[in-house]
PDB file of C-alpha atoms and ligand atoms in Angstrom:
ATOM      1  CA  MET S   1       7.631 -17.802 -21.230  1.00 84.00           C
ATOM      2  CA  PRO S   2       6.985 -14.023 -21.913  1.00 94.00           C
ATOM      3  CA  LEU S   3       5.513 -11.781 -19.615  1.00 97.00           C
ATOM      4  CA  ALA S   4       2.365  -9.964 -19.583  1.00 98.00           C
ATOM      5  CA  LEU S   5       1.215  -7.263 -16.465  1.00 98.00           C
ATOM      6  CA  PHE S   6      -2.263  -6.401 -16.651  1.00 98.00           C
ATOM      7  CA  ASP S   7      -3.275  -3.184 -14.416  1.00 98.00           C
ATOM      8  CA  LEU S   8      -6.934  -4.095 -12.939  1.00 98.00           C
ATOM      9  CA  ASP S   9      -9.302  -1.265 -12.572  1.00 95.00           C
ATOM     10  CA  ASN S  10     -10.272   0.055 -15.785  1.00 94.00           C
ATOM     11  CA  THR S  11      -8.274  -1.630 -18.017  1.00 97.00           C
ATOM     12  CA  LEU S  12      -9.109  -5.932 -16.929  1.00 98.00           C
ATOM     13  CA  ILE S  13     -12.324  -3.999 -15.091  1.00 96.00           C
ATOM     14  CA  GLN S  14     -15.287  -1.421 -15.806  1.00 89.00           C
ATOM     15  CA  ARG S  15     -14.917   0.073 -12.444  1.00 90.00           C
ATOM     16  CA  GLN S  16     -16.052   3.443 -13.659  1.00 86.00           C
ATOM     17  CA  SER S  17     -19.329   2.595 -15.142  1.00 85.00           C
ATOM     18  CA  ALA S  18     -20.002   0.263 -11.961  1.00 90.00           C
ATOM     19  CA  LEU S  19     -19.459   3.377 -10.012  1.00 90.00           C
ATOM     20  CA  ARG S  20     -22.299   5.538 -10.021  1.00 88.00           C
ATOM     21  CA  SER S  21     -24.782   2.583  -9.805  1.00 91.00           C
ATOM     22  CA  VAL S  22     -23.024   1.824  -6.187  1.00 95.00           C
ATOM     23  CA  ALA S  23     -23.019   5.662  -5.603  1.00 95.00           C
ATOM     24  CA  ASP S  24     -26.609   5.801  -6.060  1.00 95.00           C
ATOM     25  CA  ARG S  25     -27.493   3.127  -4.024  1.00 95.00           C
ATOM     26  CA  PHE S  26     -24.945   4.065  -1.235  1.00 96.00           C
ATOM     27  CA  CYS S  27     -26.986   7.298  -1.275  1.00 96.00           C
ATOM     28  CA  ALA S  28     -30.471   5.677  -1.249  1.00 95.00           C
ATOM     29  CA  GLY S  29     -29.524   3.168   1.197  1.00 94.00           C
ATOM     30  CA  HIS S  30     -28.028   5.329   3.887  1.00 95.00           C
ATOM     31  CA  GLY S  31     -30.449   7.619   4.130  1.00 94.00           C
ATOM     32  CA  LEU S  32     -28.970  10.493   1.516  1.00 95.00           C
ATOM     33  CA  HIS S  33     -30.465  12.652  -1.032  1.00 93.00           C
ATOM     34  CA  LEU S  34     -30.132  12.373  -4.615  1.00 92.00           C
ATOM     35  CA  ALA S  35     -28.500  15.454  -4.660  1.00 93.00           C
ATOM     36  CA  ASP S  36     -25.374  13.593  -2.556  1.00 94.00           C
ATOM     37  CA  VAL S  37     -24.652  11.449  -5.153  1.00 94.00           C
ATOM     38  CA  PRO S  38     -22.131  13.357  -6.915  1.00 93.00           C
ATOM     39  CA  ARG S  39     -20.218  14.158  -4.101  1.00 94.00           C
ATOM     40  CA  VAL S  40     -20.158  10.497  -3.247  1.00 96.00           C
ATOM     41  CA  ALA S  41     -19.405   9.511  -6.888  1.00 94.00           C
ATOM     42  CA  GLU S  42     -16.260  12.163  -6.585  1.00 95.00           C
ATOM     43  CA  ALA S  43     -14.942  10.526  -3.641  1.00 95.00           C
ATOM     44  CA  LEU S  44     -14.959   7.462  -5.121  1.00 94.00           C
ATOM     45  CA  ARG S  45     -13.837   8.484  -8.263  1.00 91.00           C
ATOM     46  CA  ASP S  46     -10.134   7.589  -8.629  1.00 86.00           C
ATOM     47  CA  ARG S  47      -9.691   4.764  -5.850  1.00 87.00           C
ATOM     48  CA  ALA S  48     -11.597   4.263  -2.513  1.00 92.00           C
ATOM     49  CA  TYR S  49      -9.981   3.301   0.915  1.00 93.00           C
ATOM     50  CA  PRO S  50     -11.856   3.008   4.473  1.00 94.00           C
ATOM     51  CA  ALA S  51     -10.374   6.179   5.044  1.00 95.00           C
ATOM     52  CA  THR S  52     -12.557   7.504   2.198  1.00 96.00           C
ATOM     53  CA  PHE S  53     -15.520   6.133   3.798  1.00 96.00           C
ATOM     54  CA  ALA S  54     -14.495   7.999   7.085  1.00 96.00           C
ATOM     55  CA  ALA S  55     -14.267  11.275   5.558  1.00 96.00           C
ATOM     56  CA  LEU S  56     -17.845  10.762   3.916  1.00 96.00           C
ATOM     57  CA  ARG S  57     -19.579   9.853   7.106  1.00 97.00           C
ATOM     58  CA  ARG S  58     -17.929  13.242   8.482  1.00 97.00           C
ATOM     59  CA  GLU S  59     -18.983  15.232   5.760  1.00 95.00           C
ATOM     60  CA  LEU S  60     -22.404  13.683   5.279  1.00 96.00           C
ATOM     61  CA  HIS S  61     -23.290  12.742   9.223  1.00 95.00           C
ATOM     62  CA  LEU S  62     -23.822   9.268   8.835  1.00 96.00           C
ATOM     63  CA  PRO S  63     -24.506   6.931  11.687  1.00 92.00           C
ATOM     64  CA  GLY S  64     -22.261   3.832  12.419  1.00 92.00           C
ATOM     65  CA  PRO S  65     -18.914   2.884  12.305  1.00 96.00           C
ATOM     66  CA  ALA S  66     -17.240   3.567   9.255  1.00 96.00           C
ATOM     67  CA  SER S  67     -15.826   0.173   8.796  1.00 96.00           C
ATOM     68  CA  ALA S  68     -19.275  -0.797   8.284  1.00 96.00           C
ATOM     69  CA  LEU S  69     -19.805   1.631   5.120  1.00 97.00           C
ATOM     70  CA  TRP S  70     -16.216   0.473   3.560  1.00 96.00           C
ATOM     71  CA  ASP S  71     -17.380  -3.374   4.157  1.00 96.00           C
ATOM     72  CA  TRP S  72     -20.948  -2.719   2.564  1.00 96.00           C
ATOM     73  CA  TYR S  73     -18.921  -0.681  -0.571  1.00 95.00           C
ATOM     74  CA  VAL S  74     -16.528  -3.694  -0.796  1.00 95.00           C
ATOM     75  CA  ASP S  75     -19.171  -6.157  -1.253  1.00 95.00           C
ATOM     76  CA  ALA S  76     -21.308  -3.818  -3.060  1.00 95.00           C
ATOM     77  CA  ILE S  77     -18.028  -2.980  -6.029  1.00 95.00           C
ATOM     78  CA  SER S  78     -17.567  -6.165  -6.075  1.00 94.00           C
ATOM     79  CA  ALA S  79     -20.817  -7.031  -7.167  1.00 94.00           C
ATOM     80  CA  ALA S  80     -21.151  -4.256  -9.933  1.00 94.00           C
ATOM     81  CA  VAL S  81     -17.393  -4.503 -11.330  1.00 94.00           C
ATOM     82  CA  THR S  82     -17.718  -6.833 -14.586  1.00 92.00           C
ATOM     83  CA  CYS S  83     -14.970  -8.086 -16.933  1.00 96.00           C
ATOM     84  CA  LEU S  84     -16.082  -8.661 -20.333  1.00 95.00           C
ATOM     85  CA  PRO S  85     -15.948 -12.329 -21.290  1.00 97.00           C
ATOM     86  CA  GLU S  86     -13.764 -11.726 -24.087  1.00 97.00           C
ATOM     87  CA  THR S  87     -11.040 -10.131 -21.889  1.00 97.00           C
ATOM     88  CA  LEU S  88     -11.412 -13.569 -19.504  1.00 98.00           C
ATOM     89  CA  GLY S  89     -10.970 -15.899 -23.026  1.00 97.00           C
ATOM     90  CA  GLY S  90      -8.180 -13.057 -23.837  1.00 97.00           C
ATOM     91  CA  LEU S  91      -6.295 -14.500 -21.225  1.00 98.00           C
ATOM     92  CA  GLU S  92      -6.819 -17.715 -21.002  1.00 97.00           C
ATOM     93  CA  GLN S  93      -5.261 -17.303 -25.093  1.00 97.00           C
ATOM     94  CA  LEU S  94      -2.401 -15.789 -23.670  1.00 96.00           C
ATOM     95  CA  ARG S  95      -1.674 -18.570 -21.196  1.00 96.00           C
ATOM     96  CA  ASP S  96      -2.499 -21.175 -23.895  1.00 95.00           C
ATOM     97  CA  ALA S  97      -0.167 -19.332 -26.172  1.00 95.00           C
ATOM     98  CA  GLY S  98       2.836 -19.718 -23.173  1.00 94.00           C
ATOM     99  CA  TRP S  99       2.648 -16.357 -21.613  1.00 96.00           C
ATOM    100  CA  THR S 100       2.747 -15.818 -17.823  1.00 96.00           C
ATOM    101  CA  VAL S 101      -0.051 -13.128 -17.161  1.00 98.00           C
ATOM    102  CA  GLY S 102      -0.375 -11.196 -13.905  1.00 98.00           C
ATOM    103  CA  ILE S 103      -1.952  -8.430 -12.619  1.00 98.00           C
ATOM    104  CA  VAL S 104      -0.723  -5.693 -10.875  1.00 98.00           C
ATOM    105  CA  THR S 105      -2.992  -3.109  -9.112  1.00 98.00           C
ATOM    106  CA  ASN S 106      -2.784  -0.097  -6.655  1.00 96.00           C
ATOM    107  CA  GLY S 107      -5.751  -0.405  -4.043  1.00 94.00           C
ATOM    108  CA  ALA S 108      -6.829  -1.991  -0.549  1.00 93.00           C
ATOM    109  CA  SER S 109      -6.306  -5.458  -0.152  1.00 95.00           C
ATOM    110  CA  ASP S 110      -9.662  -6.649   0.492  1.00 94.00           C
ATOM    111  CA  ILE S 111     -11.296  -4.536  -2.107  1.00 95.00           C
ATOM    112  CA  GLN S 112      -9.024  -5.540  -4.831  1.00 96.00           C
ATOM    113  CA  HIS S 113      -9.142  -9.518  -3.962  1.00 96.00           C
ATOM    114  CA  ALA S 114     -13.216  -9.014  -3.599  1.00 96.00           C
ATOM    115  CA  LYS S 115     -12.949  -7.797  -7.236  1.00 96.00           C
ATOM    116  CA  LEU S 116     -10.812 -10.440  -8.579  1.00 97.00           C
ATOM    117  CA  ARG S 117     -12.672 -13.603  -6.997  1.00 97.00           C
ATOM    118  CA  ALA S 118     -16.139 -11.592  -8.102  1.00 96.00           C
ATOM    119  CA  THR S 119     -15.102 -11.607 -11.940  1.00 96.00           C
ATOM    120  CA  GLY S 120     -13.314 -14.648 -12.031  1.00 96.00           C
ATOM    121  CA  LEU S 121     -10.114 -13.044 -12.726  1.00 98.00           C
ATOM    122  CA  ASP S 122      -7.530 -15.104  -9.677  1.00 97.00           C
ATOM    123  CA  ALA S 123      -8.575 -18.186 -11.703  1.00 97.00           C
ATOM    124  CA  ARG S 124      -6.866 -16.874 -15.367  1.00 97.00           C
ATOM    125  CA  VAL S 125      -3.891 -15.492 -13.879  1.00 98.00           C
ATOM    126  CA  ASP S 126      -0.512 -16.954 -12.962  1.00 97.00           C
ATOM    127  CA  ALA S 127      -0.066 -14.274  -9.837  1.00 98.00           C
ATOM    128  CA  VAL S 128      -1.401 -10.801  -8.426  1.00 98.00           C
ATOM    129  CA  CYS S 129       0.389  -8.369  -6.825  1.00 98.00           C
ATOM    130  CA  ILE S 130      -1.613  -5.274  -4.438  1.00 98.00           C
ATOM    131  CA  SER S 131       0.032  -2.087  -3.551  1.00 98.00           C
ATOM    132  CA  ASP S 132      -1.572  -2.567  -0.304  1.00 96.00           C
ATOM    133  CA  ASP S 133      -0.070  -6.320   0.467  1.00 97.00           C
ATOM    134  CA  ILE S 134       3.398  -4.987   0.086  1.00 97.00           C
ATOM    135  CA  GLY S 135       3.467  -1.701   0.504  1.00 97.00           C
ATOM    136  CA  VAL S 136       4.488  -0.153  -2.601  1.00 98.00           C
ATOM    137  CA  ARG S 137       2.644   1.587  -5.116  1.00 98.00           C
ATOM    138  CA  LYS S 138       2.682   2.166  -8.921  1.00 98.00           C
ATOM    139  CA  PRO S 139       4.617   3.564 -10.269  1.00 98.00           C
ATOM    140  CA  ASP S 140       7.312   2.665  -7.892  1.00 98.00           C
ATOM    141  CA  PRO S 141       9.825   0.310  -9.424  1.00 98.00           C
ATOM    142  CA  ASP S 142       9.571  -2.318  -6.851  1.00 97.00           C
ATOM    143  CA  ILE S 143       6.086  -2.959  -7.465  1.00 98.00           C
ATOM    144  CA  PHE S 144       6.455  -3.938 -10.657  1.00 98.00           C
ATOM    145  CA  HIS S 145       9.857  -6.268  -9.593  1.00 97.00           C
ATOM    146  CA  ALA S 146       7.646  -7.798  -7.011  1.00 97.00           C
ATOM    147  CA  ALA S 147       4.843  -8.708  -9.582  1.00 97.00           C
ATOM    148  CA  ALA S 148       7.336 -10.249 -11.565  1.00 97.00           C
ATOM    149  CA  ASP S 149       8.754 -12.612  -9.068  1.00 97.00           C
ATOM    150  CA  ARG S 150       5.476 -13.653  -8.483  1.00 97.00           C
ATOM    151  CA  CYS S 151       5.062 -14.722 -12.127  1.00 96.00           C
ATOM    152  CA  GLY S 152       8.136 -16.633 -11.637  1.00 96.00           C
ATOM    153  CA  HIS S 153      10.703 -14.166 -13.524  1.00 94.00           C
ATOM    154  CA  PRO S 154      13.301 -12.972 -12.092  1.00 87.00           C
ATOM    155  CA  ARG S 155      13.425  -9.814 -13.333  1.00 84.00           C
ATOM    156  CA  ALA S 156      10.612  -7.245 -15.046  1.00 80.00           C
ATOM    157  CA  ASP S 157      11.267  -8.523 -18.519  1.00 87.00           C
ATOM    158  CA  GLY S 158       7.854  -8.386 -20.896  1.00 95.00           C
ATOM    159  CA  TRP S 159       5.141  -5.943 -21.015  1.00 98.00           C
ATOM    160  CA  MET S 160       2.842  -3.994 -18.753  1.00 98.00           C
ATOM    161  CA  ILE S 161      -0.783  -2.842 -19.952  1.00 98.00           C
ATOM    162  CA  GLY S 162      -2.542  -0.445 -18.478  1.00 98.00           C
ATOM    163  CA  ASP S 163      -4.733   2.888 -18.557  1.00 98.00           C
ATOM    164  CA  ASN S 164      -2.841   5.315 -16.264  1.00 97.00           C
ATOM    165  CA  PRO S 165      -0.098   7.426 -18.217  1.00 98.00           C
ATOM    166  CA  ALA S 166       1.804   7.632 -14.943  1.00 97.00           C
ATOM    167  CA  THR S 167       1.247   4.655 -12.814  1.00 98.00           C
ATOM    168  CA  ASP S 168       1.211   2.495 -15.628  1.00 98.00           C
ATOM    169  CA  ILE S 169       3.182   3.497 -18.503  1.00 98.00           C
ATOM    170  CA  ALA S 170       5.580   5.648 -17.432  1.00 98.00           C
ATOM    171  CA  GLY S 171       6.150   3.248 -13.963  1.00 98.00           C
ATOM    172  CA  ALA S 172       6.563   0.582 -16.442  1.00 98.00           C
ATOM    173  CA  HIS S 173       8.928   2.015 -18.481  1.00 98.00           C
ATOM    174  CA  GLY S 174      11.214   2.682 -15.714  1.00 97.00           C
ATOM    175  CA  VAL S 175      11.784  -0.948 -15.199  1.00 97.00           C
ATOM    176  CA  GLY S 176      12.409  -1.051 -19.054  1.00 96.00           C
ATOM    177  CA  LEU S 177       8.906  -2.925 -19.625  1.00 97.00           C
ATOM    178  CA  ARG S 178       7.624  -2.808 -22.936  1.00 97.00           C
ATOM    179  CA  THR S 179       3.926  -0.697 -22.772  1.00 98.00           C
ATOM    180  CA  ILE S 180       0.134  -0.706 -24.008  1.00 98.00           C
ATOM    181  CA  TRP S 181      -2.184   1.834 -23.212  1.00 98.00           C
ATOM    182  CA  ILE S 182      -5.597   1.284 -23.005  1.00 98.00           C
ATOM    183  CA  ALA S 183      -6.522   4.661 -24.446  1.00 96.00           C
ATOM    184  CA  ALA S 184     -10.258   4.063 -24.656  1.00 92.00           C
ATOM    185  CA  GLY S 185     -10.657   6.959 -26.983  1.00 92.00           C
ATOM    186  CA  ARG S 186      -8.109   9.662 -25.271  1.00 95.00           C
ATOM    187  CA  ASP S 187      -5.469  11.006 -26.505  1.00 95.00           C
ATOM    188  CA  TRP S 188      -2.021  11.161 -25.109  1.00 96.00           C
ATOM    189  CA  THR S 189      -1.651  13.906 -23.024  1.00 95.00           C
ATOM    190  CA  HIS S 190       0.696  12.615 -20.505  1.00 95.00           C
ATOM    191  CA  SER S 191       4.679  14.348 -20.849  1.00 94.00           C
ATOM    192  CA  GLY S 192       6.167  10.934 -20.651  1.00 92.00           C
ATOM    193  CA  ARG S 193       7.140   8.932 -23.165  1.00 97.00           C
ATOM    194  CA  PRO S 194       4.289   7.575 -24.974  1.00 98.00           C
ATOM    195  CA  ALA S 195       3.335   3.599 -24.369  1.00 98.00           C
ATOM    196  CA  ASP S 196       4.754   1.259 -27.315  1.00 98.00           C
ATOM    197  CA  HIS S 197       1.359   0.470 -28.660  1.00 98.00           C
ATOM    198  CA  ASN S 198      -1.989   1.883 -28.169  1.00 98.00           C
ATOM    199  CA  ALA S 199      -5.227  -0.278 -27.766  1.00 98.00           C
ATOM    200  CA  THR S 200      -8.860   0.421 -27.012  1.00 96.00           C
ATOM    201  CA  ASP S 201      -9.575  -1.981 -24.407  1.00 97.00           C
ATOM    202  CA  ALA S 202      -7.419  -5.237 -22.906  1.00 97.00           C
ATOM    203  CA  SER S 203      -8.875  -7.996 -25.586  1.00 97.00           C
ATOM    204  CA  ALA S 204      -7.026  -5.692 -27.909  1.00 97.00           C
ATOM    205  CA  ALA S 205      -4.247  -5.194 -26.017  1.00 98.00           C
ATOM    206  CA  VAL S 206      -4.115  -9.094 -25.654  1.00 98.00           C
ATOM    207  CA  ALA S 207      -4.815  -9.500 -29.586  1.00 97.00           C
ATOM    208  CA  HIS S 208      -1.739  -7.262 -30.229  1.00 97.00           C
ATOM    209  CA  LEU S 209       0.623  -9.462 -27.597  1.00 97.00           C
ATOM    210  CA  LEU S 210      -0.599 -12.275 -29.500  1.00 96.00           C
ATOM    211  CA  THR S 211       1.035 -11.070 -32.981  1.00 96.00           C
ATOM    212  CA  LEU S 212       4.504 -10.656 -31.459  1.00 94.00           C
ATOM    213  CA  PRO S 213       7.116 -13.196 -32.458  1.00 86.00           C
ATOM    214  CA  MET S 214       7.653 -16.045 -29.814  1.00 74.00           C
ATOM    215  CA  PRO S 215      10.536 -15.275 -28.287  1.00 67.00           C
ATOM    216  CA  PHE S 216      10.482 -11.645 -28.816  1.00 55.00           C
ATOM    217  CA  THR S 217      13.196  -9.203 -27.536  1.00 45.00           C
ATOM    218  CA  SER S 218      11.070  -7.390 -24.785  1.00 48.00           C
ATOM    219  CA  ARG S 219      14.677  -5.033 -24.017  1.00 46.00           C
ATOM    220  CA  PRO S 220      13.541  -0.888 -24.023  1.00 45.00           C
ATOM    221  CA  ARG S 221      14.164   0.536 -27.479  1.00 39.00           C
TER     222      ARG S 221
HETATM  223 MG1   MG Q   1      -6.733   1.627 -14.411  1.00 89.91          MG
END
């Protein structure tokens, strides 16, 4: 069975668009000023961990423990992120067509699991591999091997779909996966080898995978 591994944030779910509203509500709910919103949004832009909130708490003189701020954020961002119906449907189509589908994502365990549950993605994939759960992050080869293993594949043979040129695309090339880059209107400026295919979003990536002959060769070119 062919294997498709997907990144989570800004590939399957729209984290970026959810972030501003969460930053707004964080400031409003914690006695901060409107002027603090960009600072909070910037701190959360790429990735948020409990340590991010420990730093914000110090900087912005917030009361209470950092863990309470983190818990607030886990609830807020998981409720705010969305997975488009066509993306959810695309994953179902892929599995119906005989693909094994996994998610491989960098991030803290509790927040990534909360987002997977809230969007219904957890029920539409065969396996999930979160960096925090296994102690290695993309682009480390081990996380791709671990994700393949969780999908029942003895080695990472198949496709990786993601928005990040370094962690998703270069990382996947490093273990011999073929790749689809979620370009979302961007040009490829990374120094590494470009992806095997570019797509505007996850459902376009799925549509490309469904055009491939079965079984296809997944060896790197
Ligand atoms: Mg991403």
